[in-house]
Amino acid sequence: MAFYYNEPSRTFSEYLLIPNLTRKECVPENVDLRTPIVRFRKGEKPLFMINLPVASAIMQAVSDHNMAIALARCGGISFIYCSQPIESQAEMVRKVKKYKAGFVVSDSSLTPEHTLRDVIALTRKTGHTTIAITEDGTPTGKLEGILTSRDYRPDKTPLETKVKELMTPFSQLIYGMEGITLSEANDMIWRHKLNCLPIIDKNRNLKYLVFRKDYKEHKENPNELVDSEKRLRVGAGINTRDYTERVPALVEAGADILCIDSSDGYSEWQKDTLEWIKNKYNGEVKVGAGNVVDREGFLYLAEAGADFVKVGIGGGSICITREQKGIGRGQATALIEVAQARDEYFEKTGIYVPICSDGGIVFDYHMVLALAMGADFLMLGRYFARFDESPTKKLLIGGNYYKEYWGEGSNRARNWQRYDLGGEDRLSFEEGVDSYVPYAGKLKDNLDITIYKIKSTMCNCGALSIPELQKTARITLVSSTSIVEGGVHDVIPKDSGVNNPL
């Protein structure tokens, strides 16, 4: 006979937090959101922590190198999508690892023999007005000079004028040598009143450009997530089909952590993948697994060696797995059960395996609920898809701007590996949709507000850290009528279009 759960599976919207005593030290500035994302033993310090408990989803429409750079600079981490050729995913990882905050690899370079016409065309293409002039026109060629918009007048200077006649030649440039710190570079910029400082190696090859305008931005990102060499950290998704080729390429590119991307992680394929990675790299390559929705799924992956376990099936805004297969579970219920299993496993073995809540987040307060219910960090798709840094197009529809957003199980993505059950190499039916989300602007501007809300809510709960929140939070179920009561009701909002409200 089939097993029946007597309790319904519930979503985050069916719960609210009950305030605890807000102590005087409970102010947002004192809240510490650092959290572990790989397993560790009791009494030991986690080897890998993130500074904000958020990760961008393993999706074509969300996580490329631009998203990974922006999120790591804020303190979170991205898992670059794996539904692409191995080399292109590895190249995205390399771009993140090569990025240095404040040290910019030139993407606007020309030779001295180019003309002003070429300069104007390049400026229109990139939007950048500072152009590195190198011997061969490459970003890392021998530096010959710098050209800026102050060196010419488009309406006065003949378009066929050679760049070498306009640029500031190398002999007149102030530059830094490779190995200079960002602090030292910024001191030179301020001391010499520069807008741009080129950094070269001993052979005069251009390495980086440091801009005055980036100084403020660097100061505004104190939570940057970096490795021991001060490189930004980045994750990457993998699948259970081509991992023997994909994993070595990603490790070589510098990926800090991997995650098996699957709609259902409670499978022998995931166990095989985990064991292969652990054996090949002697446990040094960290890899998460999932997704699961119950204690059995968690324990299976934890015992197989997963460094973290992802929780959630069918709760994503573009996921239709529940409609198509009738498989899944309310995200809150799934998370509560898996968190209990995680804690029991910790008590039994002395090994703590972090869990990641993936899906079901609609409002910012849902993030606090997920953390209070036991999540160590959250994976978000729709939330990050709205920002400038996501890889999708921004479209004007009906007077409003939107970003494209599609699921990995949609016909557009055709990520059949994510839904693989050992059959043919194809997507037999859709488990995701193609959609739009309202455009929201820059990631940092929005994430700063969200994080402040999270910290503020935690203060109301009397908690200054995620572990303290999970230990002391009080959570209540709410009725359908109390959900209505919690929103705007019995008034006519001023932006409703009504000119003369009663």
mmCIF file of C-alpha atoms in Angstrom, residues 289-294 298 309-313 330-331 333-336 338-339 355-359:
data_model
loop_
_atom_site.group_PDB
_atom_site.id
_atom_site.type_symbol
_atom_site.label_atom_id
_atom_site.label_comp_id
_atom_site.label_asym_id
_atom_site.label_seq_id
_atom_site.Cartn_x
_atom_site.Cartn_y
_atom_site.Cartn_z
ATOM 1 C CA ALA A 289 23.801 17.790 -4.987
ATOM 2 C CA GLY A 290 20.014 17.766 -5.230
ATOM 3 C CA ASN A 291 17.219 18.510 -5.443
ATOM 4 C CA VAL A 292 15.375 16.588 -2.709
ATOM 5 C CA VAL A 293 12.249 17.188 -0.637
ATOM 6 C CA ASP A 294 12.471 14.714 2.256
ATOM 7 C CA PHE A 298 18.894 14.217 2.056
ATOM 8 C CA VAL A 309 22.171 19.457 -0.467
ATOM 9 C CA LYS A 310 19.680 21.498 -2.449
ATOM 10 C CA VAL A 311 16.008 21.350 -1.406
ATOM 11 C CA GLY A 312 12.979 21.936 -3.638
ATOM 12 C CA ILE A 313 11.031 20.324 -6.468
ATOM 13 C CA GLY A 330 5.417 22.553 -0.741
ATOM 14 C CA GLN A 331 8.752 24.300 -0.210
ATOM 15 C CA THR A 333 7.311 21.568 4.390
ATOM 16 C CA ALA A 334 10.182 20.113 2.371
ATOM 17 C CA LEU A 335 12.676 22.473 3.963
ATOM 18 C CA ILE A 336 11.461 21.819 7.521
ATOM 19 C CA VAL A 338 15.203 18.182 5.438
ATOM 20 C CA ALA A 339 16.522 20.605 8.084
ATOM 21 C CA ILE A 355 21.217 22.806 2.907
ATOM 22 C CA CYS A 356 20.188 25.233 0.197
ATOM 23 C CA SER A 357 16.538 26.206 -0.271
ATOM 24 C CA ASP A 358 15.825 26.374 -4.006
ATOM 25 C CA GLY A 359 12.451 27.754 -5.141
#
